CSV table of C-alpha atoms in Angstrom, one decimal:
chain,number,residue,atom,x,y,z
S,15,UNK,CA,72.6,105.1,91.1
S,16,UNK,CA,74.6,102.7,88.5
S,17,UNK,CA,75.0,103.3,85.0
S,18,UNK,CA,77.6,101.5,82.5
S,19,UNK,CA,80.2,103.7,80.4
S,20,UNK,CA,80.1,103.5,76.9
S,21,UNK,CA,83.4,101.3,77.1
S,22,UNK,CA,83.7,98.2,79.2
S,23,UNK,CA,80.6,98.0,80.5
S,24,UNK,CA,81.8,98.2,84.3
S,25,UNK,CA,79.1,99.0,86.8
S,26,UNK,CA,79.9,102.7,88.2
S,27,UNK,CA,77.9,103.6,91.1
S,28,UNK,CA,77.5,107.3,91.8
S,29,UNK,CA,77.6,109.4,94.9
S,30,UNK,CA,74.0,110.6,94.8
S,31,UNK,CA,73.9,111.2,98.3
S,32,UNK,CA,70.3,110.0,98.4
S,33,UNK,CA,70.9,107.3,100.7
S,34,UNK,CA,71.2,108.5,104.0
S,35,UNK,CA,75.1,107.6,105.1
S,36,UNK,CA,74.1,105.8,109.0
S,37,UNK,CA,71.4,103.6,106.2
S,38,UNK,CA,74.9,102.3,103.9
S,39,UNK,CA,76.7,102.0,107.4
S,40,UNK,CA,74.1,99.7,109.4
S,41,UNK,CA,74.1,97.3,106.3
S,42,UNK,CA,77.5,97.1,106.3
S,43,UNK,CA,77.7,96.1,109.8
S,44,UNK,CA,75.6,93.7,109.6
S,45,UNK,CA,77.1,92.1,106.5
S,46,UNK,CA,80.6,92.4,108.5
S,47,UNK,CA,78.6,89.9,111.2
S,48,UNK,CA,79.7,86.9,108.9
S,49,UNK,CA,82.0,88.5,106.1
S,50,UNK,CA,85.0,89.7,108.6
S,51,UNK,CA,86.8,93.5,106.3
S,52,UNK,CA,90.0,94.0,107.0
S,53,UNK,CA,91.8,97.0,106.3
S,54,UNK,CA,95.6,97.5,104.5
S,55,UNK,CA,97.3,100.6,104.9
S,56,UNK,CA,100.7,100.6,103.1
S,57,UNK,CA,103.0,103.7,104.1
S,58,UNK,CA,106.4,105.4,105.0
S,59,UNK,CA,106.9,106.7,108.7
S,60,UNK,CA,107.5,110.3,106.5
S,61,UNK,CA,103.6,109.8,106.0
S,62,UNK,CA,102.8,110.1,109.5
S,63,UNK,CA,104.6,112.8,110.0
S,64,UNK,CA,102.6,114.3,106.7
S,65,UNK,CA,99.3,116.6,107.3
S,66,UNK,CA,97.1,113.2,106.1
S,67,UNK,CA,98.1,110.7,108.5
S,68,UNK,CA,96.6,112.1,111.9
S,69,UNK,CA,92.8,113.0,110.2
S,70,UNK,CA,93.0,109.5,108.9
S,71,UNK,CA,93.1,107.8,111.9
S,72,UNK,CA,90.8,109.6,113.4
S,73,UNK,CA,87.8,109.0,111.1
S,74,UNK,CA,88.8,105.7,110.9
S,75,UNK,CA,88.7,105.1,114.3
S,76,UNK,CA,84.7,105.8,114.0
S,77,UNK,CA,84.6,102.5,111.8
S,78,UNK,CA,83.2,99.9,113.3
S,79,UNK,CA,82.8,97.3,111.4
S,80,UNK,CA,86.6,96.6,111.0
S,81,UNK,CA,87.9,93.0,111.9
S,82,UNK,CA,91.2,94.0,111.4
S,83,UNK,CA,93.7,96.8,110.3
S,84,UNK,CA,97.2,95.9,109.1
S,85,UNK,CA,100.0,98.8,108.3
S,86,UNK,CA,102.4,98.4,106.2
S,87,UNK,CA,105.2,100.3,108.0
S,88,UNK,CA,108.2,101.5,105.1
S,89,UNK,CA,111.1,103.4,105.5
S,90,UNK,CA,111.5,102.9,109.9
S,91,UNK,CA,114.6,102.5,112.0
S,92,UNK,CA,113.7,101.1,115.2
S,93,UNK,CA,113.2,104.3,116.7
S,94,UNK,CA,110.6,105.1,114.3
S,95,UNK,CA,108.6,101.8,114.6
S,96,UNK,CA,108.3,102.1,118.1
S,97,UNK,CA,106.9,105.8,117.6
S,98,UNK,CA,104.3,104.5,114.8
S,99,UNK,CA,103.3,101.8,117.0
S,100,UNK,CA,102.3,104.5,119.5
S,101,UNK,CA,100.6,106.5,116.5
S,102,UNK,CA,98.0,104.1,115.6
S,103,UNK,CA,98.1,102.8,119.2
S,104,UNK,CA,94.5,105.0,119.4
S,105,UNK,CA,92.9,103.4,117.1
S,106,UNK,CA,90.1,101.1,119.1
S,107,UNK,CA,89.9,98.0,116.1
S,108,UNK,CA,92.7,95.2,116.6
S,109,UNK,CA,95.2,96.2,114.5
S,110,UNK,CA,99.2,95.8,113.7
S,111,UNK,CA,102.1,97.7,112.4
S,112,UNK,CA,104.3,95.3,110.2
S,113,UNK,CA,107.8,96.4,110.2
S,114,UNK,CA,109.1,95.8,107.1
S,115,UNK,CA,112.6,97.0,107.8
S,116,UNK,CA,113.0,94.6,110.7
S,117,UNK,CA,115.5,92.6,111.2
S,118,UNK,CA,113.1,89.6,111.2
S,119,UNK,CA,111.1,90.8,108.1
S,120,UNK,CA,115.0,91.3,106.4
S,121,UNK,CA,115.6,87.9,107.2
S,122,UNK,CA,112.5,86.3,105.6
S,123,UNK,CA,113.6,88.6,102.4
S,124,UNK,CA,116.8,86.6,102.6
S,125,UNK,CA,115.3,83.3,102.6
S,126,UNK,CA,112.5,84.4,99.9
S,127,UNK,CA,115.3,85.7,97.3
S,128,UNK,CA,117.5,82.6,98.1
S,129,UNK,CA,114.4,80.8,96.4
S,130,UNK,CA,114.0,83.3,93.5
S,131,UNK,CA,110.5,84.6,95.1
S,132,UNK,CA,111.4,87.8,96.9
S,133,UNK,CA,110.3,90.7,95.6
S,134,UNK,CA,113.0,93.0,93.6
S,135,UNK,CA,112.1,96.0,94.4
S,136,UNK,CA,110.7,97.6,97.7
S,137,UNK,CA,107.6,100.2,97.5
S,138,UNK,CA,104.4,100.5,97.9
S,139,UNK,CA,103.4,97.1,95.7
S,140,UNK,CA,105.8,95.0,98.1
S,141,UNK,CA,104.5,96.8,100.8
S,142,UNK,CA,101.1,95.7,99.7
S,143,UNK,CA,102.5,92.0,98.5
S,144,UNK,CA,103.9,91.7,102.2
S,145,UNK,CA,100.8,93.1,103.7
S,146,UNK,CA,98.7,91.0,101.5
S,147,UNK,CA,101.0,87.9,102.6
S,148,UNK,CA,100.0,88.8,106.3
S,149,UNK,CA,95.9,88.8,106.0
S,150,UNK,CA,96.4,85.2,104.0
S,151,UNK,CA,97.8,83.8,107.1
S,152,UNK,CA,95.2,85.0,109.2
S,153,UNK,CA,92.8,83.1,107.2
S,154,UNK,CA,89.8,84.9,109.0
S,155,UNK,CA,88.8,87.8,106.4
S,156,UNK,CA,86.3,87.8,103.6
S,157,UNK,CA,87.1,91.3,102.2
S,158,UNK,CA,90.3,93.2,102.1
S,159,UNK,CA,90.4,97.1,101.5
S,160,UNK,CA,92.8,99.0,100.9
S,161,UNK,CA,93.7,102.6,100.4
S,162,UNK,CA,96.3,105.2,100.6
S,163,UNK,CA,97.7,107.5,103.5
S,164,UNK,CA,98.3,110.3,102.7
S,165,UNK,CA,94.7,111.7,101.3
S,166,UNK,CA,94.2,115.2,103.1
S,167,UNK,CA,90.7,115.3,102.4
S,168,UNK,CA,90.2,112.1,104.1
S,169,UNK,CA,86.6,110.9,105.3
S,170,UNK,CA,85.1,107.3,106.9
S,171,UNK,CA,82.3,107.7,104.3
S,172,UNK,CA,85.1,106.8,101.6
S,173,UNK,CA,86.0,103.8,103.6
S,174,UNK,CA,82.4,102.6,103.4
S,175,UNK,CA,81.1,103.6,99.7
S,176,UNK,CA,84.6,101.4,98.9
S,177,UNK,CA,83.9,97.9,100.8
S,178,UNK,CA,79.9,97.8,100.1
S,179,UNK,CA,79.7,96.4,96.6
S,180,UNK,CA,81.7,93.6,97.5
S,181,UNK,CA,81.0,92.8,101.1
S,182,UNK,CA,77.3,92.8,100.0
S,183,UNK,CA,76.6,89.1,99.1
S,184,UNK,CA,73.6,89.9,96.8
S,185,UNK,CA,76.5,91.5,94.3
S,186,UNK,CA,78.9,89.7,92.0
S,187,UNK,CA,81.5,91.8,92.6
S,188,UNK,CA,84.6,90.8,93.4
S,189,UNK,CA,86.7,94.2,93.0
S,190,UNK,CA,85.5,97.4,94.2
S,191,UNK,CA,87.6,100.3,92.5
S,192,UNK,CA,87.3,103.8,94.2
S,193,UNK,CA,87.0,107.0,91.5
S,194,UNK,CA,86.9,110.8,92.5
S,195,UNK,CA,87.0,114.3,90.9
S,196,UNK,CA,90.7,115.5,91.4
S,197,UNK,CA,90.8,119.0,92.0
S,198,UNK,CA,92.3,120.7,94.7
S,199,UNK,CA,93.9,124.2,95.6
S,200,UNK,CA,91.6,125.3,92.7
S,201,UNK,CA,93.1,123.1,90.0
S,202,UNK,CA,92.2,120.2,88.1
S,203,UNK,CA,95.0,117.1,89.4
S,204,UNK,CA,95.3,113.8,88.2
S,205,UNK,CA,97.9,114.9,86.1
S,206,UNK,CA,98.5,111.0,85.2
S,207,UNK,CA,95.3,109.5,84.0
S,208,UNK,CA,94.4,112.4,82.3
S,209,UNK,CA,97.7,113.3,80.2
S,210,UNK,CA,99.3,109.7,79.8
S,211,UNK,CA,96.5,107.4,80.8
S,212,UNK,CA,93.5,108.3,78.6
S,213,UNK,CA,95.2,109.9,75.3
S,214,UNK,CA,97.1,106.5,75.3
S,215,UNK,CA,94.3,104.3,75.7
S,216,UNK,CA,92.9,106.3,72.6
S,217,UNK,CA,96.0,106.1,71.1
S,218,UNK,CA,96.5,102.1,71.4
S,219,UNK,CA,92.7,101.7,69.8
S,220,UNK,CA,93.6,103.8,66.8
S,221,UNK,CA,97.5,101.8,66.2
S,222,UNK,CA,96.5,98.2,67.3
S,223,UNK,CA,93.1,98.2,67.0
S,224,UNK,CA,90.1,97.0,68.7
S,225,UNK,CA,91.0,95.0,72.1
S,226,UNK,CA,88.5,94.1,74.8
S,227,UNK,CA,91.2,94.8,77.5
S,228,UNK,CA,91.5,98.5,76.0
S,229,UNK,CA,87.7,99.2,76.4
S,230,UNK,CA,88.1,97.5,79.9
S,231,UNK,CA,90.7,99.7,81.2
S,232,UNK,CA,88.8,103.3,79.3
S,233,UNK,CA,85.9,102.3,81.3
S,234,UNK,CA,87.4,103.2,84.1
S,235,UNK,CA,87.5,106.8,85.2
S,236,UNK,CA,90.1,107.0,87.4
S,237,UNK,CA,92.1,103.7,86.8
S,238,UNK,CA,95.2,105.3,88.9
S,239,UNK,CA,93.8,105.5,92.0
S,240,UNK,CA,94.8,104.0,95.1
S,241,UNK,CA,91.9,102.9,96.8
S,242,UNK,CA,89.8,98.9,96.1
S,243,UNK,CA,88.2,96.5,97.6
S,244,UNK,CA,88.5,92.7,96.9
S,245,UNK,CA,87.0,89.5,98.3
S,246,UNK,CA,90.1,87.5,99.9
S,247,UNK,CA,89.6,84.4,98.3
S,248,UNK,CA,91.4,86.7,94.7
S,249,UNK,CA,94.5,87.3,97.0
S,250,UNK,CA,96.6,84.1,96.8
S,251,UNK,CA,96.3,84.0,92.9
S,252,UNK,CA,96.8,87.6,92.3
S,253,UNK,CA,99.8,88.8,90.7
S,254,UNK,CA,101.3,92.8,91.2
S,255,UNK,CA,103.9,94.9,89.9
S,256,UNK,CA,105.9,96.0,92.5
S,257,UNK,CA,107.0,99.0,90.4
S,258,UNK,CA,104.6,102.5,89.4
S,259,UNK,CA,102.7,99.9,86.7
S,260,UNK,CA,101.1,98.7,90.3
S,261,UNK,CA,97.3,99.9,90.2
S,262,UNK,CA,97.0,99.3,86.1
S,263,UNK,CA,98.4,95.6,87.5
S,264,UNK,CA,95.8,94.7,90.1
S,265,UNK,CA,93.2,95.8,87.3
S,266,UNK,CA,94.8,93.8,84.8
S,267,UNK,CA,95.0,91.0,86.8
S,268,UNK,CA,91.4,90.8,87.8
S,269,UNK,CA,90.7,91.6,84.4
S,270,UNK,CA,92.7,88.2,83.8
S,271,UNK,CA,91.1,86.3,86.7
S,272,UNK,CA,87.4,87.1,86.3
S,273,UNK,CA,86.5,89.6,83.6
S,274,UNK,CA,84.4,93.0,83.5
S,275,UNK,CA,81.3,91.5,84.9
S,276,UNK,CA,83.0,91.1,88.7
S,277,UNK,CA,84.6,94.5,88.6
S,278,UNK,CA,82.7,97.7,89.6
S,279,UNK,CA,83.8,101.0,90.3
S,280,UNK,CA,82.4,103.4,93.0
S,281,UNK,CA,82.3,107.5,93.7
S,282,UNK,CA,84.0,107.4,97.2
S,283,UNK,CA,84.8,111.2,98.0
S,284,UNK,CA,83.1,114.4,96.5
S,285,UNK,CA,86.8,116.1,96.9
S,286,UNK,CA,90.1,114.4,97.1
S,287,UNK,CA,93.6,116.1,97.4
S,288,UNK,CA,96.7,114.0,98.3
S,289,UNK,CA,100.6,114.7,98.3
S,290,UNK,CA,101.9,115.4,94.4
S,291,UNK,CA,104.4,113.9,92.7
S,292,UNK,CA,106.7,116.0,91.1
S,293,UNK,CA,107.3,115.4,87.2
S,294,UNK,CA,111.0,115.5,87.6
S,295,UNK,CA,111.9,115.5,84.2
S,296,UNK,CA,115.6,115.4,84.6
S,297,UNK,CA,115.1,112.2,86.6
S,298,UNK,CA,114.0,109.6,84.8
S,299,UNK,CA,114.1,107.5,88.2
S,300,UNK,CA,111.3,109.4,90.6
S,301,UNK,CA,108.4,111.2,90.0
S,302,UNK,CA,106.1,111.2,87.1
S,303,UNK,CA,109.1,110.6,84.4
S,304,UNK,CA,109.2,106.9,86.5
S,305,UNK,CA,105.4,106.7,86.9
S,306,UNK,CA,105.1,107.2,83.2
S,307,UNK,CA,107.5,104.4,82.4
S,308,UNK,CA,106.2,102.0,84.2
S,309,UNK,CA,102.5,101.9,83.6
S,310,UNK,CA,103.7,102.3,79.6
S,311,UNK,CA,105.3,99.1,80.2
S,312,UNK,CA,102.8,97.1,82.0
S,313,UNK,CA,100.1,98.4,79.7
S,314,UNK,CA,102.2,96.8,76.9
S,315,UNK,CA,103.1,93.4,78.7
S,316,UNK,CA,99.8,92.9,78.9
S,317,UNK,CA,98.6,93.6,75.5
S,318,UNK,CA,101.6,91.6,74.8
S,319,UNK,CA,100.6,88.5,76.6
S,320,UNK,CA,97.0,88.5,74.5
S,321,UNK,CA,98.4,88.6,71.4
S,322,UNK,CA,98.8,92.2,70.5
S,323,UNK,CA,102.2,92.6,68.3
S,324,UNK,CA,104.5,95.2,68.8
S,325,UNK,CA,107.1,96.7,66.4
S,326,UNK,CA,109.5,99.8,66.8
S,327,UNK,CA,107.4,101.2,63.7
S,328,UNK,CA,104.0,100.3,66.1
S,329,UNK,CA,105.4,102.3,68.7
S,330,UNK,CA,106.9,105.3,66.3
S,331,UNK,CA,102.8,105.3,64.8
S,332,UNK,CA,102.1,105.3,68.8
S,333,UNK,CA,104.0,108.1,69.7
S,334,UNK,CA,102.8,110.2,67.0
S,335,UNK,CA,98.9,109.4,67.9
S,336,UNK,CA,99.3,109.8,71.2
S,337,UNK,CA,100.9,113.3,71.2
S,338,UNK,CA,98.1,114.7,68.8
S,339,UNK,CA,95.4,112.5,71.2
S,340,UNK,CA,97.0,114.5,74.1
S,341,UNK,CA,97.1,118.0,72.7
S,342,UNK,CA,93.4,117.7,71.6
S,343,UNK,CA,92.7,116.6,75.2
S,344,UNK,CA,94.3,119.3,77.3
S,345,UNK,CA,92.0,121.9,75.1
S,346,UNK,CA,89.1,120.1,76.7
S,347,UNK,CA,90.5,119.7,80.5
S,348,UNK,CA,91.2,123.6,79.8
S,349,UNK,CA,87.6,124.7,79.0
S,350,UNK,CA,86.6,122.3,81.7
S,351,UNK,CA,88.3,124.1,84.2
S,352,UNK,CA,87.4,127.4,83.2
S,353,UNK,CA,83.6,126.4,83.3
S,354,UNK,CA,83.7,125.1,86.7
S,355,UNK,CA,86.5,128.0,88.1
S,356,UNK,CA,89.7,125.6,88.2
S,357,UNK,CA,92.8,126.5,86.5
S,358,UNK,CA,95.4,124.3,85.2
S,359,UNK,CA,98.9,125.0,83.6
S,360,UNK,CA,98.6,124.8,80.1
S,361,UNK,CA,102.4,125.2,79.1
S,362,UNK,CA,103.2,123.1,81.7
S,363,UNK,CA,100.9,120.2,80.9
S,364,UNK,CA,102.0,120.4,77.4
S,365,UNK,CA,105.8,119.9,78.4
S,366,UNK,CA,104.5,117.1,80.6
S,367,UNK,CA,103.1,115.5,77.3
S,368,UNK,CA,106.1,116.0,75.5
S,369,UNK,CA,108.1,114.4,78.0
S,370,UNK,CA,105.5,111.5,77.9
S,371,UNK,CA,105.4,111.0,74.6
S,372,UNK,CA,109.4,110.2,74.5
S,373,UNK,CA,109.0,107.6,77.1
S,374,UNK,CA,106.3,106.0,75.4
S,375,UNK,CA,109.1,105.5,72.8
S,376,UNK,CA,111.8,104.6,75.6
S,377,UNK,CA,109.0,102.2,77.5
S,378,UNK,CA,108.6,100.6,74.0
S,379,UNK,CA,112.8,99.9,73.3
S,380,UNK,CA,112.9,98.8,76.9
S,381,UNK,CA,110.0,96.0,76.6
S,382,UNK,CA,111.6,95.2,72.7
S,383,UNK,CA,115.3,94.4,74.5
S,384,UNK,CA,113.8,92.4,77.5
S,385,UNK,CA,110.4,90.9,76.1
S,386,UNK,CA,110.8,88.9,79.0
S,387,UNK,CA,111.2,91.0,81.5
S,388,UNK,CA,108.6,91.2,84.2
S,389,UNK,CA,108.4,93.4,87.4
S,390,UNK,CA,105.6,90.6,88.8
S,391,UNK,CA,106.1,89.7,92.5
S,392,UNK,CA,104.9,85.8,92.8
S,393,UNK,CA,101.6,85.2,94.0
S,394,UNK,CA,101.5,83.6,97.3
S,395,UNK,CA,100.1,80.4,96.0
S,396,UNK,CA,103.5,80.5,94.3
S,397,UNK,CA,105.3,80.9,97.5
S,398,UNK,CA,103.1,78.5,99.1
S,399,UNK,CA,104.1,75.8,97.2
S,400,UNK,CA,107.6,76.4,97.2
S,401,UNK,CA,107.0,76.5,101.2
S,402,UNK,CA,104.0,76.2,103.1
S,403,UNK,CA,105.4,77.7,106.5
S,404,UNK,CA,106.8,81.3,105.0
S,405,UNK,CA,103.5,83.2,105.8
S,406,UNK,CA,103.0,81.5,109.2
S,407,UNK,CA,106.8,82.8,109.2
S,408,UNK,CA,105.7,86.0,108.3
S,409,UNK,CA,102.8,86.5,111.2
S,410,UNK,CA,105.2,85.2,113.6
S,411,UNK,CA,107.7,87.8,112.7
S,412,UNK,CA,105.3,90.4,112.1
S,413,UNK,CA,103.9,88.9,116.1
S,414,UNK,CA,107.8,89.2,117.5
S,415,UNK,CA,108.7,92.7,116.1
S,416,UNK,CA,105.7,93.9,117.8
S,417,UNK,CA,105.8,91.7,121.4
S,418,UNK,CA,109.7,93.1,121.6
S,419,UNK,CA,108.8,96.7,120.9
S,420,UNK,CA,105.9,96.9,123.0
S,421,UNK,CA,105.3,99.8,125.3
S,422,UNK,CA,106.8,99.5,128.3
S,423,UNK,CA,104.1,99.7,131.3
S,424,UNK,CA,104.6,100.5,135.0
């Protein structure tokens, strides 16, 4: 079932579990006859290690409709590639392990930042960028998915609600965003969207006023998360931040490229639970005291860019509104959880507001002193022009890493 929220008018298509799954699944197949999916997983050898990683694979390897999976391997000495390679080596659909730490791959960095185009920071948006980089040179896929790895409550069913709306050529869609309930352990998650994300979109309509791109990002109701589906043809054009501001990005970006009508969001998982990020608030470099930051600042740059002013009284009035948005909020996630048995923290989420609401203030100094600053990794039709060969460069690295590392048969 679809229905439209009250802001943005983005399709949201429900979970009704009406439709019998092996229905959704044959459909999908067939589509997948002429509209090859591929499949990006971006993640750190720790994740494999992790309680996610194993269950993942393992329901994925029931998909068959999968042209092609590509990981996105972080954070590996060689040892550790050669053991991941041997991790997903089960998994029955052609598939590679980029090595992003590879000699090779640090090479091509090289060559990329002596042209001003490599990325500046690494993560999971380079990861992605790299990844991304990878399935252009392939030139073989109509959709791309992608989601995250470390999701204990993992099931293939997610995997197919998320590639549907857009691999289904009777649909406009051209983004597919997953949404979920967070709860888990018997709390209510999603710390994020629900005390930064929504009391500041609430905020930002009360101090600046009506914008389209506010309602557009409201409608969704779990903008942070880490699972979409796009049609390939978006990917050379598409733009990330290769900071925390990455998922508000990608939306934005679409949002830029094709407006609301080509964007739909999907119920992919009755349950979700993944690894938590701690808020470290002594930190302002890790956890959610970064996460905060950075989606403050690419909200802004983008508000920015259509024409929205900003002022240091703007962002003392958006402090203030936000803080009082947020209180009244957390009252409401609090009888929430009572009514359906969760629990959450309620000192504890109001310290995490607090702590928000200063780097709302901080976000807005930083983007005042460095207007100009931009955490965007170039497109690849950027790249391209600059040099046509760099992502045939980067298959035949990604090709060489994994030739030179193979297992060794007897």
């Amino acid at each position: 079932m679809a229905d439209f929220h009250q802001n943005g008018n983005i399709a949201q298509f429900h979970n009704l579990r009406s439709r019998p799954l092996e229905e959704l699944i044959y459909e999908i197949e067939t589509y997948a006859q002429t509209r090859k999916i591929s499949l990006v997983l971006p993640c750190l050898f720790s994740e494999l290690e992790g309680p996610a990683m194993g269950n993942i694979i393992d329901e994925l390897s029931k998909v068959t409709y999968l042209h092609r999976i590509i990981i996105g391997l972080d954070r590996a000495d060689e040892s550790q590639f050669c053991r991941a390679r041997d991790f997903f080596s089960r998994l029955p659909q052609d598939h590679v392990v980029l090595w992003n730490d590879s000699p090779r791959m640090q090479a091509l960095d090289a060559k990329l930042a002596g042209m001003g185009l490599a990325p500046e920071e690494q993560g999971k948006g380079k990861n992605m960028w790299t990844c991304m980089g990878y399935l252009i040179s392939c030139a073989d896929t109509a959709v791309m998915a992608l989601h995250d790895c470390d999701i204990v409550t993992y099931k293939r069913d997610l995997l197919d609600r998320l590639v549907y709306p857009v691999v289904n050529p009777n649909f406009r869609y051209q983004l597919s965003k997953g949404f979920y309930p967070r709860i888990g352990d018997g709390k209510l998650n999603g710390r994020v969207t629900r005390l930064l994300v929504s009391p500041l979109l609430i905020a930002l309509k009360k101090v600046v006023g009506d914008r389209d791109y506010i309602d557009y990002l409201r409608a969704f109701r779990y903008p942070l998360s880490g699972e979409f589906a796009l049609r390939t043809s978006l990917l050379p054009d598409l733009r990330i931040p290769s900071d925390w501001g990455l998922e508000i990005g990608v939306l934005s970006e679409v949002w830029r490229n094709l407006g609301r009508h080509s964007v739909c969001q999907v119920e992919i998982a009755d349950a979700y639970d993944h690894k938590h990020q701690a808020v470290s608030e002594e930190d302002a470099a890790t956890g959610l005291n970064r996460m905060s930051m950075d989606i403050c600042k690419a909200i802004f740059r983008k508000l920015a860019a259509d024409g929205t002013v900003f002022t240091p009284n703007v962002f003392r009035a958006l402090k203030a509104t936000y803080y009082r948005v947020a209180l009244d909020l957390v009252e409401f996630y609090d009888n929430d959880a009572k009514m359906n048995g969760l629990t959450i923290d309620r000192h504890r989420e109001e310290k995490t507001i607090e702590l928000f609401a200063n780097n709302i203030m901080e976000a807005g100094h930083i983007f005042l002193d460095k207007p100009n600053e931009t955490p965007f990794v170039p497109n690849w039709s950027r790249v391209n022009a600059a040099d046509a060969g760099i992502v045939s460069e980067l298959r035949a690295a990604a090709a060489a890493d994994n030739e030179e590392y193979a297992p060794k048969t007897f």
